[in-house]
Amino acid sequence: MFVVATLDDTVSIAPHLFNEQLSTIVAEEIDRKLANTIFQELGLCICLYDILSMGDCILLPSDANFHIKVKFRYVVFRPHIDEILVGKIRSSSKDGITVTLDFFDDILIPSTKLQHPSRFIESEQTWAWQYETDDETHDLVMDIGEEIRFRVVQEIFEDTAPKEMPNNNGSMTQTTNDDDKKVPYTIIGSISEPGLGLKSWWIETS
Amino acid sequence: MDFQRDSIRSLSNYETYLVVKQIHETNNERENGKRGKKGQNRTLEHCNYGLNTVTYETLKYLEQTPCVEQNPNIITQFYNEIKKFDLKKNEILQILNLRPTTPVELQLIIEDSETRLTEIQSNELIDLIRTQLPPVGGSNQTNLPNETMES
């Protein structure tokens, strides 16, 4: 579920930090920039793994900061497709179930990818798997907070960078509203296989 | 900023756990050390909310997974023993991360498991996982003395 990726960047260091050790300051600057952000097409950045190399410190005219090229490895959350993950149910709605991994919340299991047949209990706002035995059907309810095992089937990256604003004010507010709804990185999960779904469903009673 | 697409390598939950835990610990140390020292401005400046949040939450998540009980010895030994099943690297990684103990869990992780593993083999594999990889919270008793010694 986690990977390390090699990245390049130019880090700029402000003068009041010059007395600190270079590698510490560079590491801090990189973490400040990346930690807890979604890097497009890469995933959720967690923390610096190590610094591979640093170039020369460059001073530019009329700029007190110095700039340094850094090549480093970063720990990133990026489950591969078909990977099995375990999370907790965050919420349920008619559209499906959202799952949280504590540090990452944008996981959706759409209603079409639940165990078949499943039904949505309107009064309790939860999904239930209608498990059939020989003579009757049982509702296996999926409550909020339960541990759930799912398969990653799709990942969606969406660029949330602000777009060029049109001149008149009216449409400007509209674009910001649209941006609020956008999620930069969504994982689509599935539980429509034996072994998937609530962990408690599949515990062997032997 | 750019990343090299071919540079992406998988990291096991255990490795991630080590990195995140270390960052979390140095953060705490630094905070304790700075309190009362020359003014709070520096602390504020160095406080990286993004990093603190994400490492804290990742640590919280990983502490509930089997990786907390693992160590390099367990992993190399398990890796050597599991070689004979001819599994893909990804599959071994997921076995380490998830520690499946039932046939139904195993069959999710291993693609085409019916054709690649016989029933005897898959039972053998589960036995191996059960004996070689410690369960979550399984070695709590052995961990406790260490903690008390440190404190």
Coordinates of C-alpha atoms in Angstrom, one line a residue:
Chain A
M1 CA 0.0 0.0 0.0
F2 CA 3.0 2.3 0.5
V3 CA 5.7 3.1 -2.1
V4 CA 8.8 5.2 -2.2
A5 CA 9.2 7.5 -5.2
T6 CA 12.2 9.4 -6.3
L7 CA 11.6 13.1 -6.8
D8 CA 13.5 16.2 -7.9
D9 CA 13.0 19.7 -6.6
T10 CA 14.7 23.0 -6.0
V11 CA 14.5 24.0 -2.4
S12 CA 14.9 27.6 -1.3
I13 CA 16.4 28.3 2.1
A14 CA 15.8 31.6 3.9
P15 CA 18.8 33.4 5.5
H16 CA 17.7 32.9 9.1
L17 CA 18.1 29.2 8.7
F18 CA 21.7 29.4 7.4
N19 CA 23.2 28.4 10.8
E20 CA 21.4 25.1 10.9
Q21 CA 22.7 21.9 9.3
L22 CA 21.9 21.9 5.6
S23 CA 20.5 18.4 5.3
T24 CA 18.1 19.0 8.3
I25 CA 16.8 22.2 6.8
V26 CA 16.4 20.8 3.3
A27 CA 14.5 17.8 4.8
E28 CA 12.2 20.1 6.7
E29 CA 11.5 22.3 3.7
I30 CA 10.6 19.2 1.6
D31 CA 8.3 17.9 4.2
R32 CA 6.7 21.2 4.6
K33 CA 5.9 21.3 0.9
L34 CA 4.8 17.7 0.5
A35 CA 3.6 16.0 3.6
N36 CA -0.1 15.3 3.7
T37 CA -0.7 16.5 0.1
I38 CA -1.8 14.6 -2.9
F39 CA 0.8 14.6 -5.7
Q40 CA -1.0 14.2 -9.0
E41 CA -0.6 10.7 -10.5
L42 CA 1.6 9.7 -7.6
G43 CA -0.6 9.5 -4.4
L44 CA -0.8 10.8 -0.9
C45 CA 2.7 12.0 0.3
I46 CA 3.5 10.9 3.8
C47 CA 7.1 11.8 4.7
L48 CA 10.6 12.0 3.5
Y49 CA 12.4 8.6 3.1
D50 CA 15.9 9.9 2.4
I51 CA 17.9 12.5 0.5
L52 CA 19.8 11.0 -2.5
S53 CA 21.8 13.9 -3.6
M54 CA 22.1 17.7 -3.2
G55 CA 23.5 20.0 -5.9
D56 CA 25.4 23.3 -5.4
C57 CA 23.8 26.1 -3.4
I58 CA 22.9 28.9 -5.8
L59 CA 22.6 32.6 -5.0
L60 CA 20.6 34.8 -7.2
P61 CA 20.9 38.6 -7.5
S62 CA 18.5 40.5 -5.3
D63 CA 17.5 37.4 -3.4
A64 CA 18.8 36.6 0.1
N65 CA 17.6 33.0 0.0
F66 CA 19.8 30.3 -1.5
H67 CA 18.5 27.6 -3.8
I68 CA 19.5 24.1 -4.0
K69 CA 18.6 21.2 -6.3
V70 CA 17.7 18.1 -4.3
K71 CA 17.0 14.5 -5.4
F72 CA 15.2 12.6 -2.7
R73 CA 12.9 9.6 -2.0
Y74 CA 9.5 10.1 -0.5
V75 CA 7.1 7.7 1.2
V76 CA 3.8 7.8 -0.6
F77 CA 0.5 6.0 -0.1
R78 CA -0.4 4.5 -3.4
P79 CA -2.1 1.1 -3.2
H80 CA -1.9 -0.7 -6.5
I81 CA -4.9 -1.9 -8.3
D82 CA -6.3 -5.3 -7.0
E83 CA -4.6 -4.8 -3.7
I84 CA -6.5 -5.9 -0.6
L85 CA -6.8 -3.2 2.2
V86 CA -8.5 -3.1 5.5
G87 CA -10.2 0.1 6.7
K88 CA -13.2 1.3 8.8
I89 CA -16.6 2.3 7.5
R90 CA -16.9 6.1 7.8
S91 CA -20.4 6.6 6.4
S92 CA -23.1 5.0 4.3
S93 CA -25.5 6.5 1.9
K94 CA -27.7 5.3 -1.0
D95 CA -24.7 5.7 -3.3
G96 CA -22.5 3.3 -1.3
I97 CA -20.1 3.2 1.5
T98 CA -17.1 5.4 2.3
V99 CA -14.2 3.9 4.1
T100 CA -11.4 5.5 6.1
L101 CA -7.8 4.4 6.7
D102 CA -7.3 7.1 9.4
F103 CA -4.9 9.0 7.3
F104 CA -6.8 8.7 4.0
D105 CA -10.6 9.1 3.8
D106 CA -11.5 9.3 0.1
I107 CA -12.4 5.6 -0.5
L108 CA -15.7 4.8 -2.0
I109 CA -17.3 1.5 -2.4
P110 CA -20.2 2.1 -4.8
S111 CA -23.5 0.4 -4.3
T112 CA -22.9 -1.7 -7.4
K113 CA -19.7 -3.2 -5.9
L114 CA -21.2 -4.5 -2.7
Q115 CA -21.9 -8.1 -2.0
H116 CA -24.8 -9.3 -4.0
P117 CA -27.7 -9.0 -3.1
S118 CA -27.4 -6.0 -0.7
R119 CA -30.0 -3.6 0.4
F120 CA -30.0 -0.1 1.9
I121 CA -31.9 0.1 5.1
E122 CA -33.5 3.6 4.9
S123 CA -34.4 3.9 8.5
E124 CA -30.9 3.2 9.8
Q125 CA -29.0 4.5 6.8
T126 CA -26.8 1.4 6.6
W127 CA -26.2 -1.2 4.0
A128 CA -26.9 -4.9 4.6
W129 CA -25.8 -8.0 2.8
Q130 CA -28.8 -10.3 2.3
Y131 CA -27.1 -13.5 2.9
E132 CA -29.1 -16.6 1.9
T133 CA -29.0 -19.9 3.7
D134 CA -31.1 -22.8 2.7
D135 CA -34.3 -21.7 4.2
E136 CA -34.1 -18.0 5.0
T137 CA -32.2 -14.8 4.3
H138 CA -30.1 -13.0 6.9
D139 CA -29.4 -9.3 6.9
L140 CA -25.7 -8.8 7.6
V141 CA -25.6 -5.1 8.5
M142 CA -22.6 -3.0 7.8
D143 CA -22.5 -0.5 10.7
I144 CA -20.3 2.7 10.8
G145 CA -16.9 2.0 12.5
E146 CA -16.8 -1.7 11.6
E147 CA -13.6 -3.0 10.0
I148 CA -14.0 -3.8 6.4
R149 CA -11.8 -5.6 3.9
F150 CA -12.0 -4.4 0.3
R151 CA -10.2 -4.7 -3.0
V152 CA -8.9 -1.6 -4.8
V153 CA -10.4 -1.6 -8.3
Q154 CA -9.9 2.0 -9.5
E155 CA -8.1 5.2 -8.7
I156 CA -9.1 8.6 -9.8
F157 CA -6.8 11.6 -9.8
E158 CA -8.4 15.0 -10.3
D159 CA -6.4 18.2 -10.7
T160 CA -7.7 20.6 -8.1
A161 CA -5.3 23.4 -9.0
P162 CA -7.1 26.7 -9.4
K163 CA -7.9 27.5 -12.9
E164 CA -7.5 30.8 -14.7
M165 CA -10.2 33.0 -13.4
P166 CA -12.5 34.7 -15.9
N167 CA -12.8 38.5 -15.6
N168 CA -16.3 39.0 -14.2
N169 CA -16.9 38.3 -10.5
G170 CA -20.0 36.2 -11.0
S171 CA -18.4 33.2 -12.6
M172 CA -15.4 33.5 -10.3
T173 CA -17.4 32.5 -7.2
Q174 CA -18.8 29.7 -9.3
T175 CA -15.5 28.1 -10.1
T176 CA -14.4 28.2 -6.5
N177 CA -17.6 26.4 -5.5
D178 CA -16.8 23.7 -8.1
D179 CA -13.3 23.3 -6.8
D180 CA -14.5 22.7 -3.2
K181 CA -16.3 19.6 -4.3
K182 CA -13.4 18.1 -6.1
V183 CA -11.4 15.4 -4.5
P184 CA -7.8 15.1 -5.7
Y185 CA -7.4 11.4 -5.2
T186 CA -10.2 8.9 -4.8
I187 CA -10.0 5.2 -4.5
I188 CA -12.8 3.0 -5.7
G189 CA -13.1 -0.2 -3.8
S190 CA -15.1 -3.4 -4.2
I191 CA -16.4 -6.0 -1.7
S192 CA -18.2 -8.3 -4.2
E193 CA -16.1 -11.4 -3.7
P194 CA -16.0 -14.1 -1.0
G195 CA -13.7 -13.0 1.8
L196 CA -14.4 -9.3 1.3
G197 CA -16.7 -7.1 3.4
L198 CA -16.7 -6.9 7.2
K199 CA -13.8 -8.7 8.8
S200 CA -16.2 -10.3 11.2
W201 CA -18.1 -12.1 8.4
W202 CA -15.2 -14.3 7.6
I203 CA -13.7 -15.3 10.9
E204 CA -13.5 -19.1 11.0
T205 CA -15.5 -20.6 13.8
S206 CA -13.3 -23.6 14.5
Chain B
M1 CA 8.8 19.3 -8.9
D2 CA 8.7 16.0 -10.8
F3 CA 8.9 12.3 -10.0
Q4 CA 10.4 9.6 -12.0
R5 CA 7.7 7.1 -13.0
D6 CA 10.1 4.1 -13.1
S7 CA 11.5 4.9 -9.7
I8 CA 8.4 3.8 -7.7
R9 CA 9.2 0.9 -5.3
S10 CA 6.9 -0.9 -2.9
L11 CA 7.5 -0.4 0.8
S12 CA 6.2 -2.9 3.3
N13 CA 4.0 -1.7 6.1
Y14 CA 6.8 -2.6 8.5
E15 CA 9.3 -0.3 6.7
T16 CA 6.7 2.5 6.6
Y17 CA 6.0 2.0 10.3
L18 CA 9.7 2.4 11.1
V19 CA 10.1 5.6 9.1
V20 CA 6.9 7.2 10.4
K21 CA 7.6 6.1 14.0
Q22 CA 11.1 7.7 13.9
I23 CA 9.7 11.0 12.6
H24 CA 7.1 11.0 15.2
E25 CA 9.6 10.4 18.0
T26 CA 12.1 13.0 16.8
N27 CA 9.2 15.5 16.6
N28 CA 8.2 14.8 20.1
E29 CA 11.8 15.1 21.4
R30 CA 12.3 18.3 19.6
E31 CA 9.1 19.8 21.0
N32 CA 10.1 18.8 24.5
G33 CA 13.6 20.1 24.1
K34 CA 12.5 23.4 22.7
R35 CA 9.9 24.3 25.3
G36 CA 11.3 26.9 27.7
K37 CA 14.2 27.6 25.4
K38 CA 14.8 30.8 23.6
G39 CA 11.3 31.9 22.7
Q40 CA 8.4 30.1 21.1
N41 CA 8.7 31.7 17.7
R42 CA 11.1 29.0 16.6
T43 CA 8.8 26.2 17.7
L44 CA 6.0 27.7 15.8
E45 CA 8.0 28.1 12.7
H46 CA 9.3 24.5 12.8
C47 CA 5.9 23.1 13.6
N48 CA 4.9 21.3 10.4
Y49 CA 1.2 20.6 10.8
G50 CA 0.9 18.6 7.6
L51 CA 3.7 16.3 8.5
N52 CA 2.6 15.9 12.1
T53 CA -1.0 15.1 11.1
V54 CA -0.2 12.6 8.4
T55 CA 2.5 10.8 10.4
Y56 CA 0.3 10.6 13.5
E57 CA -2.6 9.2 11.6
T58 CA -0.5 6.8 9.6
L59 CA 1.1 5.6 12.8
K60 CA -2.3 5.1 14.4
Y61 CA -3.4 3.0 11.4
L62 CA -0.3 0.9 11.2
E63 CA -0.3 0.2 14.9
Q64 CA -3.5 -1.8 14.3
T65 CA -1.9 -4.0 11.6
P66 CA 0.3 -7.1 12.1
C67 CA 3.4 -5.1 11.0
V68 CA 4.1 -3.8 14.5
E69 CA 5.0 -7.3 15.7
Q70 CA 7.4 -7.9 12.8
N71 CA 11.2 -7.4 12.7
P72 CA 13.8 -7.9 10.0
N73 CA 14.6 -11.4 11.3
I74 CA 11.0 -12.6 11.1
I75 CA 10.6 -11.2 7.6
T76 CA 13.8 -12.7 6.1
Q77 CA 13.1 -16.0 7.7
F78 CA 9.5 -16.0 6.4
Y79 CA 10.7 -14.9 3.0
N80 CA 13.1 -17.8 2.7
E81 CA 10.6 -20.3 3.8
I82 CA 7.9 -19.0 1.5
K83 CA 10.1 -19.2 -1.6
K84 CA 9.1 -22.7 -2.4
F85 CA 5.5 -21.6 -3.1
D86 CA 6.6 -19.6 -6.1
L87 CA 4.6 -16.5 -5.2
K88 CA 4.9 -13.1 -6.8
K89 CA 6.7 -10.4 -4.8
N90 CA 3.5 -8.4 -4.6
E91 CA 1.7 -11.4 -3.1
I92 CA 4.4 -11.9 -0.5
L93 CA 4.2 -8.3 0.4
Q94 CA 0.5 -8.5 1.0
I95 CA 0.8 -11.6 3.0
L96 CA 3.3 -9.8 5.3
N97 CA 1.0 -6.7 5.5
L98 CA -2.3 -8.5 6.1
R99 CA -1.3 -11.9 7.6
P100 CA -4.1 -13.9 6.2
T101 CA -4.9 -17.0 8.3
T102 CA -7.9 -18.5 6.4
P103 CA -8.1 -20.1 3.0
V104 CA -10.6 -17.5 1.9
E105 CA -8.4 -14.6 2.8
L106 CA -5.4 -16.2 1.1
Q107 CA -7.3 -16.8 -2.1
L108 CA -8.1 -13.1 -2.3
I109 CA -4.4 -12.2 -2.2
I110 CA -3.1 -14.9 -4.5
E111 CA -4.3 -14.5 -8.0
D112 CA -5.5 -17.8 -9.6
S113 CA -4.8 -19.6 -6.3
E114 CA -6.8 -22.6 -7.3
T115 CA -4.6 -23.5 -10.2
R116 CA -1.3 -22.3 -8.6
L117 CA -1.6 -23.9 -5.2
T118 CA -3.0 -27.3 -4.3
E119 CA -5.1 -27.6 -1.2
I120 CA -2.3 -29.2 0.7
Q121 CA 0.1 -26.4 -0.3
S122 CA -2.3 -23.6 0.7
N123 CA -2.9 -25.3 4.1
E124 CA 0.9 -25.5 4.5
L125 CA 1.2 -21.8 3.6
I126 CA -1.4 -20.9 6.2
D127 CA 0.4 -22.9 8.8
L128 CA 3.6 -21.2 7.9
I129 CA 1.9 -17.8 8.3
R130 CA 0.4 -18.7 11.6
T131 CA 3.6 -20.0 13.0
Q132 CA 6.1 -17.5 11.5
L133 CA 4.3 -14.2 11.6
P134 CA 3.2 -13.0 15.0
P135 CA -0.5 -11.9 15.3
V136 CA -1.6 -8.4 16.2
G137 CA -1.2 -7.8 19.9
G138 CA 0.1 -11.4 20.2
S139 CA 3.4 -10.6 21.8
N140 CA 2.0 -7.8 24.0
Q141 CA 3.4 -9.6 27.1
T142 CA 6.9 -9.7 25.7
N143 CA 6.7 -6.0 24.7
L144 CA 5.6 -4.8 28.1
P145 CA 8.9 -5.4 30.0
N146 CA 10.8 -3.5 27.4
E147 CA 8.6 -0.4 27.7
T148 CA 8.9 -0.4 31.5
M149 CA 12.6 -0.7 31.3
E150 CA 12.8 2.3 29.0
S151 CA 10.6 4.5 31.2

